[in-house]
Short mmCIF file of C-alpha atoms in Angstrom, two decimals:
data_model
loop_
_atom_site.label_atom_id
_atom_site.label_comp_id
_atom_site.label_asym_id
_atom_site.label_seq_id
_atom_site.Cartn_x
_atom_site.Cartn_y
_atom_site.Cartn_z
CA MET A 1 21.49 -35.69 -35.38
CA ALA A 2 19.27 -38.01 -33.33
CA ALA A 3 21.67 -37.82 -30.40
CA GLU A 4 21.69 -34.03 -30.59
CA THR A 5 17.87 -34.00 -30.58
CA VAL A 6 17.72 -36.26 -27.55
CA THR A 7 20.27 -34.08 -25.76
CA SER A 8 18.33 -30.92 -26.56
CA THR A 9 15.04 -32.49 -25.47
CA GLU A 10 16.56 -33.71 -22.22
CA ARG A 11 18.04 -30.27 -21.57
CA LEU A 12 14.63 -28.68 -22.04
CA ARG A 13 13.03 -31.24 -19.74
CA ARG A 14 15.58 -30.47 -17.02
CA ALA A 15 15.01 -26.76 -17.56
CA ARG A 16 11.28 -27.26 -17.06
CA PHE A 17 11.76 -29.08 -13.77
CA ALA A 18 14.28 -26.48 -12.64
CA VAL A 19 12.00 -23.51 -13.29
CA ALA A 20 9.11 -25.38 -11.64
CA ALA A 21 11.28 -25.81 -8.53
CA VAL A 22 12.08 -22.08 -8.62
CA PHE A 23 8.34 -21.32 -8.62
CA CYS A 24 7.95 -23.59 -5.59
CA VAL A 25 10.75 -21.78 -3.72
CA HIS A 26 9.19 -18.40 -4.54
CA GLY A 27 5.81 -19.52 -3.21
CA SER A 28 7.38 -20.93 -0.06
CA VAL A 29 8.65 -17.47 0.91
CA THR A 30 5.14 -16.05 0.67
CA GLY A 31 3.65 -18.88 2.73
CA SER A 32 6.38 -18.57 5.36
CA PHE A 33 5.70 -14.85 5.79
CA ALA A 34 1.90 -14.97 5.80
CA THR A 35 1.60 -17.37 8.74
CA ARG A 36 3.74 -15.18 11.00
CA ILE A 37 1.96 -11.87 10.39
CA PRO A 38 0.29 -11.97 13.86
CA TRP A 39 3.72 -12.40 15.52
CA ILE A 40 5.18 -9.59 13.42
CA GLN A 41 2.27 -7.30 14.31
CA GLU A 42 2.71 -7.95 18.01
CA HIS A 43 6.51 -7.61 17.89
CA ALA A 44 6.37 -4.28 16.02
CA GLY A 45 3.56 -3.01 18.26
CA VAL A 46 1.29 -1.93 15.39
CA SER A 47 -2.48 -1.61 15.42
CA ALA A 48 -4.78 -3.33 12.93
CA GLY A 49 -5.06 -0.12 10.93
CA GLN A 50 -1.28 0.36 10.88
CA LEU A 51 -0.84 -3.25 9.81
CA GLY A 52 -3.25 -2.67 6.95
CA LEU A 53 -1.18 0.33 5.86
CA ALA A 54 2.07 -1.67 6.05
CA LEU A 55 0.59 -4.55 4.03
CA ALA A 56 0.04 -2.16 1.11
CA PHE A 57 3.80 -1.66 0.77
CA PRO A 58 4.67 -5.05 -0.79
CA ALA A 59 2.42 -4.30 -3.76
CA LEU A 60 3.82 -0.76 -3.98
CA GLY A 61 7.40 -2.03 -3.98
CA ALA A 62 6.58 -4.73 -6.52
CA SER A 63 4.81 -2.34 -8.87
CA LEU A 64 7.74 0.10 -8.88
CA ALA A 65 10.47 -2.54 -9.19
CA MET A 66 9.01 -5.04 -11.66
CA PRO A 67 9.86 -2.97 -14.78
CA LEU A 68 13.54 -3.21 -13.76
CA ALA A 69 13.63 -6.99 -14.22
CA GLY A 70 13.99 -6.77 -17.99
CA ALA A 71 16.98 -4.44 -17.77
CA VAL A 72 18.67 -6.70 -15.20
CA SER A 73 18.18 -9.74 -17.44
CA HIS A 74 19.45 -7.85 -20.47
CA ARG A 75 22.66 -6.93 -18.66
CA PHE A 76 23.46 -10.15 -16.82
CA GLY A 77 21.59 -12.85 -18.76
CA ALA A 78 18.43 -14.69 -17.74
CA ARG A 79 19.97 -17.32 -15.48
CA THR A 80 22.29 -14.99 -13.59
CA ALA A 81 19.53 -12.40 -13.21
CA LEU A 82 17.12 -14.98 -11.81
CA ARG A 83 19.77 -16.32 -9.46
CA GLY A 84 20.47 -12.88 -8.03
CA LEU A 85 16.86 -11.69 -7.87
CA LEU A 86 15.59 -14.91 -6.29
CA THR A 87 18.37 -14.73 -3.68
CA LEU A 88 17.38 -11.16 -2.79
CA TRP A 89 13.77 -12.34 -2.44
CA THR A 90 14.50 -15.32 -0.20
CA LEU A 91 16.78 -13.25 2.03
CA ALA A 92 14.19 -10.46 2.21
CA LEU A 93 12.02 -12.89 4.18
CA THR A 94 14.10 -12.03 7.26
CA LEU A 95 13.33 -8.29 7.17
CA PRO A 96 9.68 -7.94 8.35
CA SER A 97 10.21 -9.84 11.61
CA LEU A 98 13.09 -7.49 12.49
CA ALA A 99 10.97 -4.33 12.16
CA PRO A 100 10.78 -2.40 15.48
CA ASN A 101 7.78 -0.22 14.56
CA VAL A 102 5.27 0.55 11.84
CA TRP A 103 7.69 2.63 9.75
CA GLY A 104 10.35 -0.05 9.92
CA LEU A 105 7.72 -2.58 8.90
CA CYS A 106 6.63 -0.43 5.95
CA ALA A 107 10.25 -0.15 4.77
CA ALA A 108 10.87 -3.88 5.21
CA LEU A 109 7.72 -4.79 3.31
CA PHE A 110 8.59 -2.37 0.51
CA VAL A 111 11.91 -4.19 -0.03
CA TYR A 112 10.14 -7.53 0.42
CA GLY A 113 7.64 -6.62 -2.31
CA ALA A 114 10.24 -5.14 -4.67
CA THR A 115 12.39 -8.28 -4.62
CA ALA A 116 9.28 -10.46 -4.92
CA GLY A 117 8.09 -8.57 -8.00
CA MET A 118 11.41 -8.58 -9.86
CA SER A 119 12.05 -12.28 -9.25
CA ASP A 120 8.42 -12.98 -10.20
CA VAL A 121 8.86 -11.32 -13.60
CA ALA A 122 12.18 -13.08 -14.20
CA MET A 123 10.88 -16.56 -13.43
CA ASN A 124 7.64 -16.08 -15.41
CA ALA A 125 9.58 -14.88 -18.45
CA LEU A 126 11.83 -17.94 -18.21
CA GLY A 127 8.72 -20.10 -17.83
CA VAL A 128 7.23 -18.63 -21.01
CA GLU A 129 10.48 -19.19 -22.93
CA THR A 130 10.69 -22.79 -21.70
CA GLU A 131 7.06 -23.33 -22.72
CA ASN A 132 7.75 -21.92 -26.20
CA ARG A 133 10.72 -24.23 -26.73
CA LEU A 134 8.88 -27.31 -25.46
CA GLY A 135 5.92 -26.54 -27.71
CA LYS A 136 3.32 -27.34 -25.07
CA SER A 137 1.65 -25.58 -22.16
CA ILE A 138 3.49 -25.62 -18.81
CA MET A 139 2.57 -22.25 -17.26
CA SER A 140 -0.43 -23.59 -15.36
CA SER A 141 1.60 -26.29 -13.64
CA LEU A 142 4.38 -23.78 -12.89
CA HIS A 143 1.89 -21.61 -11.02
CA GLY A 144 0.55 -24.76 -9.41
CA MET A 145 4.06 -25.35 -8.07
CA TRP A 146 4.03 -21.80 -6.70
CA SER A 147 0.77 -22.59 -4.89
CA ALA A 148 2.24 -25.85 -3.61
CA GLY A 149 5.25 -23.94 -2.32
CA ALA A 150 2.97 -21.45 -0.57
CA LEU A 151 1.16 -24.35 1.11
CA ILE A 152 4.48 -25.90 2.20
CA GLY A 153 5.73 -22.58 3.57
CA SER A 154 2.48 -21.91 5.39
CA ALA A 155 2.43 -25.42 6.85
CA ALA A 156 5.95 -24.97 8.24
CA GLY A 157 4.99 -21.52 9.54
CA THR A 158 1.90 -22.93 11.21
CA VAL A 159 4.01 -25.51 13.03
CA ALA A 160 6.50 -22.82 14.11
CA ALA A 161 3.70 -20.59 15.35
CA HIS A 162 2.04 -23.48 17.19
CA LEU A 163 5.32 -24.20 18.97
CA GLY A 164 5.63 -20.54 19.93
CA GLY A 165 8.80 -20.07 17.91
CA ASP A 166 10.37 -16.66 17.44
CA ALA A 167 9.60 -15.52 13.87
CA ARG A 168 13.06 -13.97 13.57
CA LEU A 169 14.71 -17.37 14.04
CA HIS A 170 12.07 -19.15 11.96
CA HIS A 171 12.48 -16.76 9.03
CA LEU A 172 16.27 -16.81 9.23
CA ILE A 173 16.34 -20.59 8.98
CA ALA A 174 13.71 -20.59 6.23
CA ALA A 175 15.58 -17.91 4.29
CA LEU A 176 18.88 -19.79 4.43
CA VAL A 177 17.29 -23.07 3.35
CA LEU A 178 15.29 -21.47 0.54
CA THR A 179 18.29 -19.45 -0.66
CA ALA A 180 20.38 -22.61 -0.93
CA LEU A 181 17.59 -24.43 -2.78
CA GLY A 182 17.01 -21.46 -5.07
CA LEU A 183 20.69 -21.25 -6.04
CA LEU A 184 20.71 -24.98 -6.72
CA PHE A 185 17.60 -24.95 -8.90
CA CYS A 186 18.64 -21.84 -10.84
CA GLN A 187 21.58 -23.80 -12.22
CA GLY A 188 19.20 -25.82 -14.39
CA VAL A 189 17.09 -23.07 -15.98
CA LEU A 190 17.60 -21.82 -19.53
CA ASP A 191 20.33 -19.23 -19.93
CA MET A 192 19.43 -16.68 -22.60
CA ARG A 193 21.66 -13.73 -23.27
CA SER A 194 21.17 -10.60 -25.33
CA THR A 195 23.06 -10.17 -28.58
CA PRO A 196 25.80 -7.50 -28.44
CA ASP A 197 23.95 -5.16 -30.80
CA GLU A 198 20.59 -5.46 -29.04
CA GLU A 199 19.20 -2.32 -27.45
CA ALA A 200 18.64 -2.53 -23.71
CA PRO A 201 15.03 -2.23 -22.54
CA PRO A 202 14.11 0.95 -20.67
CA ARG A 203 14.44 0.83 -16.90
CA PHE A 204 10.97 2.31 -16.44
CA SER A 205 8.19 2.44 -19.01
CA LEU A 206 4.44 2.19 -19.21
CA PRO A 207 3.08 -1.29 -19.94
CA PRO A 208 2.39 -1.89 -23.66
CA LYS A 209 -1.22 -1.80 -24.81
CA SER A 210 -1.28 -5.57 -25.25
CA ALA A 211 -0.33 -6.03 -21.58
CA LEU A 212 -3.15 -3.72 -20.46
CA VAL A 213 -5.76 -5.74 -22.37
CA ILE A 214 -4.41 -9.10 -21.21
CA GLY A 215 -3.94 -7.72 -17.70
CA ALA A 216 -7.64 -6.82 -17.54
CA VAL A 217 -8.50 -10.52 -17.82
CA GLY A 218 -5.94 -11.33 -15.14
CA PHE A 219 -7.41 -8.57 -12.97
CA CYS A 220 -10.84 -10.26 -13.00
CA ALA A 221 -9.37 -13.64 -12.06
CA VAL A 222 -7.11 -12.35 -9.27
CA PHE A 223 -9.91 -10.21 -7.82
CA ALA A 224 -12.18 -13.27 -7.62
CA GLU A 225 -9.34 -15.35 -6.16
CA GLY A 226 -8.34 -12.77 -3.55
CA ALA A 227 -11.94 -12.09 -2.53
CA SER A 228 -12.66 -15.78 -2.09
CA LEU A 229 -9.46 -16.55 -0.18
CA ASP A 230 -9.82 -13.65 2.24
CA TRP A 231 -13.58 -13.54 2.66
CA SER A 232 -14.96 -17.06 2.17
CA ALA A 233 -14.56 -17.96 5.85
CA VAL A 234 -16.16 -14.68 6.96
CA TYR A 235 -18.99 -15.17 4.47
CA LEU A 236 -19.76 -18.66 5.76
CA ARG A 237 -19.61 -17.53 9.38
CA ASP A 238 -21.55 -14.27 9.14
CA GLU A 239 -24.03 -14.94 6.34
CA LEU A 240 -24.74 -18.64 6.88
CA GLY A 241 -23.95 -19.15 10.57
CA THR A 242 -21.21 -21.74 10.01
CA SER A 243 -18.87 -22.71 12.84
CA ALA A 244 -15.45 -21.05 12.92
CA GLY A 245 -13.69 -24.38 12.29
CA LEU A 246 -15.72 -25.25 9.21
CA ALA A 247 -15.42 -21.71 7.90
CA ALA A 248 -11.63 -21.82 8.23
CA ALA A 249 -11.52 -25.22 6.54
CA SER A 250 -13.29 -23.75 3.52
CA THR A 251 -10.36 -21.39 2.93
CA THR A 252 -7.87 -24.25 3.01
CA ALA A 253 -10.09 -26.26 0.67
CA PHE A 254 -10.24 -23.33 -1.74
CA ALA A 255 -6.43 -23.05 -1.79
CA LEU A 256 -6.08 -26.78 -2.39
CA THR A 257 -8.61 -26.61 -5.24
CA MET A 258 -6.59 -23.85 -6.87
CA THR A 259 -3.35 -25.82 -6.51
CA VAL A 260 -4.73 -29.07 -7.94
CA ALA A 261 -6.43 -27.28 -10.82
CA ARG A 262 -3.22 -25.47 -11.78
CA LEU A 263 -1.11 -28.62 -11.59
CA ALA A 264 -3.58 -30.39 -13.89
CA GLY A 265 -4.38 -27.40 -16.08
CA ASP A 266 -1.69 -27.82 -18.74
CA ARG A 267 -3.28 -30.95 -20.18
CA VAL A 268 -6.57 -29.11 -20.54
CA VAL A 269 -4.89 -26.13 -22.18
CA ASP A 270 -2.96 -28.34 -24.60
CA ARG A 271 -6.16 -30.09 -25.64
CA PHE A 272 -8.57 -27.17 -25.86
CA GLY A 273 -6.37 -24.05 -26.10
CA ALA A 274 -6.12 -21.05 -23.81
CA VAL A 275 -9.21 -19.22 -25.08
CA ARG A 276 -11.64 -22.10 -24.66
CA THR A 277 -10.12 -23.07 -21.33
CA VAL A 278 -10.54 -19.57 -19.89
CA ARG A 279 -14.00 -19.20 -21.40
CA VAL A 280 -15.21 -22.43 -19.81
CA GLY A 281 -13.36 -21.59 -16.60
CA GLY A 282 -15.10 -18.23 -16.48
CA ALA A 283 -18.45 -19.95 -16.90
CA VAL A 284 -17.61 -22.36 -14.06
CA ALA A 285 -16.51 -19.48 -11.81
CA THR A 286 -19.67 -17.55 -12.67
CA LEU A 287 -21.80 -20.55 -11.70
CA GLY A 288 -19.81 -20.75 -8.47
CA GLY A 289 -20.49 -17.09 -7.74
CA VAL A 290 -24.21 -17.60 -8.32
CA LEU A 291 -24.20 -20.54 -5.91
CA VAL A 292 -22.42 -18.46 -3.25
CA VAL A 293 -24.87 -15.57 -3.59
CA LEU A 294 -27.98 -17.77 -3.57
CA ALA A 295 -26.79 -20.50 -1.18
CA PRO A 296 -29.27 -21.22 1.64
CA HIS A 297 -26.76 -23.32 3.58
CA ALA A 298 -23.00 -23.74 4.01
CA ALA A 299 -22.50 -26.84 1.85
CA LEU A 300 -23.79 -25.14 -1.27
CA ALA A 301 -21.73 -22.00 -0.60
CA MET A 302 -18.58 -24.09 -0.10
CA ALA A 303 -19.28 -25.81 -3.41
CA GLY A 304 -19.66 -22.38 -4.97
CA PHE A 305 -16.30 -21.19 -3.63
CA GLY A 306 -14.73 -24.40 -4.92
CA LEU A 307 -16.10 -23.72 -8.40
CA ILE A 308 -14.75 -20.16 -8.30
CA GLY A 309 -11.30 -21.52 -7.47
CA LEU A 310 -11.55 -24.17 -10.18
CA GLY A 311 -12.68 -21.64 -12.76
CA VAL A 312 -10.04 -18.95 -12.19
CA ALA A 313 -7.08 -21.23 -11.39
CA VAL A 314 -5.38 -21.22 -14.79
CA VAL A 315 -6.22 -17.69 -15.91
CA VAL A 316 -3.20 -15.86 -14.49
CA PRO A 317 -0.65 -18.41 -15.81
CA LEU A 318 -2.23 -18.12 -19.25
CA ALA A 319 -2.22 -14.33 -19.01
CA PHE A 320 1.52 -14.37 -18.34
CA ALA A 321 2.06 -16.78 -21.23
CA ALA A 322 0.03 -14.60 -23.60
CA ALA A 323 1.90 -11.48 -22.46
CA GLY A 324 5.23 -13.17 -23.13
CA ARG A 325 4.18 -13.76 -26.74
CA SER A 326 2.41 -10.46 -27.34
CA GLY A 327 5.31 -8.33 -28.52
CA PRO A 328 9.05 -7.92 -29.01
CA ASN A 329 9.80 -7.34 -25.30
CA PRO A 330 8.44 -10.25 -23.21
CA SER A 331 9.77 -8.94 -19.91
CA GLN A 332 8.08 -5.57 -20.34
CA ALA A 333 4.75 -7.18 -21.22
CA ILE A 334 4.95 -9.68 -18.36
CA ALA A 335 5.87 -6.88 -15.95
CA GLY A 336 2.81 -4.95 -17.11
CA VAL A 337 0.47 -7.90 -16.56
CA ALA A 338 2.13 -8.65 -13.21
CA THR A 339 1.63 -5.05 -12.07
CA ILE A 340 -2.08 -5.19 -12.92
CA THR A 341 -2.61 -8.53 -11.18
CA TYR A 342 -0.64 -7.44 -8.11
CA THR A 343 -2.85 -4.35 -7.93
CA SER A 344 -5.96 -6.50 -8.19
CA GLY A 345 -4.76 -8.74 -5.39
CA LEU A 346 -4.09 -5.66 -3.27
CA ILE A 347 -7.45 -3.96 -3.71
CA ALA A 348 -9.72 -7.02 -3.75
CA PRO A 349 -9.87 -7.68 0.03
CA SER A 350 -10.41 -4.03 0.96
CA ALA A 351 -12.88 -3.47 -1.88
CA ILE A 352 -14.98 -6.43 -0.80
CA GLY A 353 -14.94 -5.15 2.78
CA GLY A 354 -15.87 -1.61 1.76
CA ILE A 355 -18.74 -2.77 -0.43
CA ALA A 356 -19.92 -5.12 2.32
CA ASP A 357 -19.97 -2.27 4.83
CA ALA A 358 -22.07 -0.16 2.47
CA THR A 359 -24.35 -3.00 1.36
CA SER A 360 -23.70 -6.65 2.29
CA LEU A 361 -21.27 -9.48 1.68
CA VAL A 362 -23.86 -11.07 -0.57
CA PHE A 363 -23.82 -7.98 -2.78
CA SER A 364 -20.00 -8.01 -2.75
CA PHE A 365 -19.92 -11.52 -4.14
CA GLY A 366 -22.45 -10.47 -6.71
CA LEU A 367 -19.68 -8.19 -8.00
CA VAL A 368 -17.24 -11.12 -7.93
CA THR A 369 -19.73 -13.08 -10.04
CA LEU A 370 -19.85 -10.30 -12.63
CA LEU A 371 -16.06 -10.21 -12.81
CA ALA A 372 -16.04 -13.98 -13.33
CA LEU A 373 -18.47 -13.44 -16.20
CA GLY A 374 -15.92 -10.98 -17.59
CA LEU A 375 -13.56 -13.92 -18.11
CA VAL A 376 -16.07 -15.47 -20.50
CA LEU A 377 -16.36 -12.25 -22.47
CA GLY A 378 -12.65 -11.35 -22.47
CA ALA A 379 -11.03 -14.75 -23.02
CA GLY A 380 -10.35 -13.98 -26.68
CA VAL A 381 -7.51 -11.57 -25.83
CA LEU A 382 -5.41 -14.55 -24.72
CA ARG A 383 -5.30 -15.83 -28.29
CA SER A 384 -1.71 -15.69 -29.50
CA GLY A 385 0.82 -17.80 -31.29
CA GLY A 386 2.72 -20.44 -29.39
CA ALA A 387 1.98 -23.34 -27.14
CA GLY A 388 -1.34 -23.15 -25.51
CA GLY A 389 -1.83 -19.65 -26.75
CA GLY A 390 -4.74 -19.99 -29.11
CA GLU A 391 -7.68 -22.25 -29.75
CA THR A 392 -5.29 -25.08 -30.43
CA ALA A 393 -1.96 -25.95 -28.92
CA GLY A 394 1.09 -27.69 -30.19
CA ALA A 395 3.46 -25.06 -31.45
CA LYS A 396 6.86 -26.27 -32.53
CA ALA A 397 9.72 -25.75 -30.18
CA ALA A 398 11.82 -22.69 -30.76
CA PRO A 399 15.49 -23.03 -31.63
CA GLU A 400 17.92 -23.41 -28.75
CA LYS A 401 19.37 -19.93 -29.27
CA ALA A 402 16.94 -17.22 -28.21
CA PRO A 403 16.78 -14.13 -30.42
CA GLY A 404 16.79 -11.73 -27.50
CA PRO A 405 16.57 -11.30 -23.74
CA VAL A 406 13.90 -12.98 -21.72
CA GLY A 407 13.02 -11.78 -18.19
#
């Protein structure tokens, strides 16, 4: 019996590391693409306005495709589904740089977003299941690994861009390497399969009510994150007269803050629970927003942006975890939360810009501060059974055989 327990524990530990590596691979694709957007824009011959239109298509593709992830997992099993969906995502990295014009770019980014969204749902559902079986929080560190992957991908892309490399060659090499790594890491994740008599989830359906409520909390966090990432440098330059170099450094510092906080967040969640963690995080992010709005000089504003990043870092991972435990169909709930957060990430940069045009950037970040306050008020919806789900953590691990399909 003891030997069986050790074997089961070791298998779960390997599954945790494997799914963490999958998150890192997924993030690396995003980082690799983002750094070569200027090259892609020039190669496709699109204007700034046309580029803005094209960059809406990843979120559109993701939103339409994410509900399909549950059906794919039901049919093929969790491990096989993740292996196939992640491979489609890593290979989709090659498409945008091949686009000859704006319409080709829109089509490429639609496929890019669709494969990103489906693999995102699949890996988050597996992360939630692994967390449930381990009986402790791991979702924050998994998303921290995604952020680390994005930093690795963007660093490699920055080097390639600095050397004047062709993005088509860069993305082909990156796609092949990441595909190989993804296939390797997928071998170690949990492999849940549906029972023969289990009804398949619908291919398309509206998110359950629980996902809408949980997604609203994720919306606030992602809006604050997206606004800070995309506009912090502009805010420091235009509102506080900071140099371009220091302003750009603030964005990198914000991303690093988010990554470190997510990697360390599981210990906090295990000790204090998801609700208290998000409530305190919301208070920290609110304080950060106040500092940004009232800052008379750059140092205080940079500290404010750092506090926003620190405060919102673990919210989305905990929202996914809560969604995965909120009903009988984890994939459907996670897809619903993912759709809401993707939408928030899409509209945040343009909303901040639109409000700033009508009023000012200071007023825009006043709105961000109010949304951060919403995390304090709405944290209670993340209370659910399971590891890290409520005010206390430490749920017992689930049995090795899952009762049904997981993303």
